[in-house]
CSV table of C-alpha atoms in Angstrom, one decimal:
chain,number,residue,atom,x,y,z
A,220,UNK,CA,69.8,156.5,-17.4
A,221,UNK,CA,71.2,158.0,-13.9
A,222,UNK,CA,69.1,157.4,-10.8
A,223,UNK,CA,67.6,160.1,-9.1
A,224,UNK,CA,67.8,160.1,-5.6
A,225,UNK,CA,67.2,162.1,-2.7
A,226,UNK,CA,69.7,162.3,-0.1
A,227,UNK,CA,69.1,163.5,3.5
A,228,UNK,CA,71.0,163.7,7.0
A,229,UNK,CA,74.0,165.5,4.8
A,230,UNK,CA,77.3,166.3,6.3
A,231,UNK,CA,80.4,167.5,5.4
A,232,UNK,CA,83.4,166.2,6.6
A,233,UNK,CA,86.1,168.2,5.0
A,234,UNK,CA,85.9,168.1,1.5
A,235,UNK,CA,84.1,164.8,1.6
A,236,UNK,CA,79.8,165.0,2.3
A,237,UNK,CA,77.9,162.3,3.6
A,238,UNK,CA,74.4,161.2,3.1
A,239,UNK,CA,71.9,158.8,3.8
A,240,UNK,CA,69.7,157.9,0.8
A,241,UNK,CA,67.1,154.6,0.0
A,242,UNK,CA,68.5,152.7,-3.1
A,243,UNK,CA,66.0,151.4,-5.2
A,244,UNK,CA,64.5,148.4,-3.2
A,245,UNK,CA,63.5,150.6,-0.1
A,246,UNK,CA,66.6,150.5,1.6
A,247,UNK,CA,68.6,152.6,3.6
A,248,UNK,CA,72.4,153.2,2.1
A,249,UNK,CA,75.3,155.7,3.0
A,250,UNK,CA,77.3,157.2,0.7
A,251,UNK,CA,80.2,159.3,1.2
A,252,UNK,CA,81.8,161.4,-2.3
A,253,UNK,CA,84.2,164.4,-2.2
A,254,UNK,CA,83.7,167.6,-3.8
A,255,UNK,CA,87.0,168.3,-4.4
A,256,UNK,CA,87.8,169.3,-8.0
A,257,UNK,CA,89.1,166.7,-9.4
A,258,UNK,CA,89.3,164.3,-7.2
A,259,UNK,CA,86.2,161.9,-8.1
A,260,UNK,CA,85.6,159.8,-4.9
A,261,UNK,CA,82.8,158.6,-4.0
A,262,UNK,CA,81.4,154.9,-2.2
A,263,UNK,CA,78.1,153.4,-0.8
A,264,UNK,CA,78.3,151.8,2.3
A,265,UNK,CA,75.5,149.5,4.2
A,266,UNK,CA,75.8,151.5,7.3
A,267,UNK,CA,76.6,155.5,8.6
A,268,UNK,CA,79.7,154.9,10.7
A,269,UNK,CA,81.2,153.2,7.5
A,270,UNK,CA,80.6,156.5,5.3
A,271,UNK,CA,81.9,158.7,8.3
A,272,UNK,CA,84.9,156.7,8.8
A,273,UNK,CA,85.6,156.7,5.0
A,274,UNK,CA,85.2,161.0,4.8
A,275,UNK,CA,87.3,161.1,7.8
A,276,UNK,CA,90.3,158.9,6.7
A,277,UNK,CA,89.8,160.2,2.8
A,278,UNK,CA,93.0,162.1,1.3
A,279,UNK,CA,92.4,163.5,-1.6
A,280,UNK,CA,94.9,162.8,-4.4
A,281,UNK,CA,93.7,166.1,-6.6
Protein backbone atom coordinates (compact mmCIF):
# COMPACT_ATOMS: atom_id res chain seq x y z
CA UNK A 1 0.00 0.00 0.00
CA UNK A 2 1.78 3.48 -1.10
CA UNK A 3 1.82 6.18 1.50
CA UNK A 4 0.03 9.22 0.96
CA UNK A 5 1.63 12.23 1.68
CA UNK A 6 1.34 15.81 1.37
CA UNK A 7 4.18 17.69 0.35
CA UNK A 8 4.67 21.53 0.81
CA UNK A 9 7.42 24.37 0.34
CA UNK A 10 7.84 22.71 -3.44
CA UNK A 11 10.53 23.84 -5.77
CA UNK A 12 11.84 23.09 -8.81
CA UNK A 13 15.27 23.08 -9.44
CA UNK A 14 15.65 22.16 -13.08
CA UNK A 15 14.09 19.07 -13.73
CA UNK A 16 14.45 17.91 -10.22
CA UNK A 17 11.44 19.32 -7.42
CA UNK A 18 11.91 19.58 -3.87
CA UNK A 19 9.59 19.17 -1.02
CA UNK A 20 9.29 19.17 2.50
CA UNK A 21 6.76 16.47 3.79
CA UNK A 22 6.23 14.73 7.66
CA UNK A 23 6.95 10.86 7.35
CA UNK A 24 4.90 8.82 9.27
CA UNK A 25 6.17 9.52 12.93
CA UNK A 26 5.53 13.38 12.78
CA UNK A 27 8.60 14.31 11.28
CA UNK A 28 9.84 16.68 9.03
CA UNK A 29 11.84 15.00 5.85
CA UNK A 30 13.12 16.45 2.40
CA UNK A 31 12.86 14.74 -0.60
CA UNK A 32 14.12 15.70 -3.86
CA UNK A 33 12.82 13.30 -7.25
CA UNK A 34 13.16 14.37 -10.95
CA UNK A 35 10.47 14.60 -13.42
CA UNK A 36 12.35 13.82 -16.18
CA UNK A 37 10.89 10.97 -18.31
CA UNK A 38 12.66 8.31 -17.64
CA UNK A 39 14.94 9.12 -15.49
CA UNK A 40 13.52 7.78 -11.93
CA UNK A 41 15.39 9.70 -9.24
CA UNK A 42 14.34 10.44 -6.36
CA UNK A 43 15.88 10.51 -2.24
CA UNK A 44 14.76 11.61 1.22
CA UNK A 45 17.01 13.58 3.12
CA UNK A 46 16.88 14.58 7.01
CA UNK A 47 17.36 18.18 6.22
CA UNK A 48 16.45 20.97 3.17
CA UNK A 49 19.99 22.10 2.12
CA UNK A 50 20.61 18.17 1.61
CA UNK A 51 17.61 17.89 -0.96
CA UNK A 52 18.67 21.35 -2.60
CA UNK A 53 22.15 20.36 -2.97
CA UNK A 54 21.13 16.92 -4.36
CA UNK A 55 18.59 18.79 -7.29
CA UNK A 56 21.32 21.09 -7.97
CA UNK A 57 24.23 18.59 -8.59
CA UNK A 58 21.58 15.92 -10.19
CA UNK A 59 22.38 14.95 -13.98
CA UNK A 60 20.00 13.16 -15.39
CA UNK A 61 21.12 9.94 -17.19
CA UNK A 62 17.62 9.74 -19.36
Amino acid sequence: MPAHRRFRDLIRIGPVQVATYFDGHGRDKHTAACSAPGCGFSADYYDRSGAELAARTHRCKA
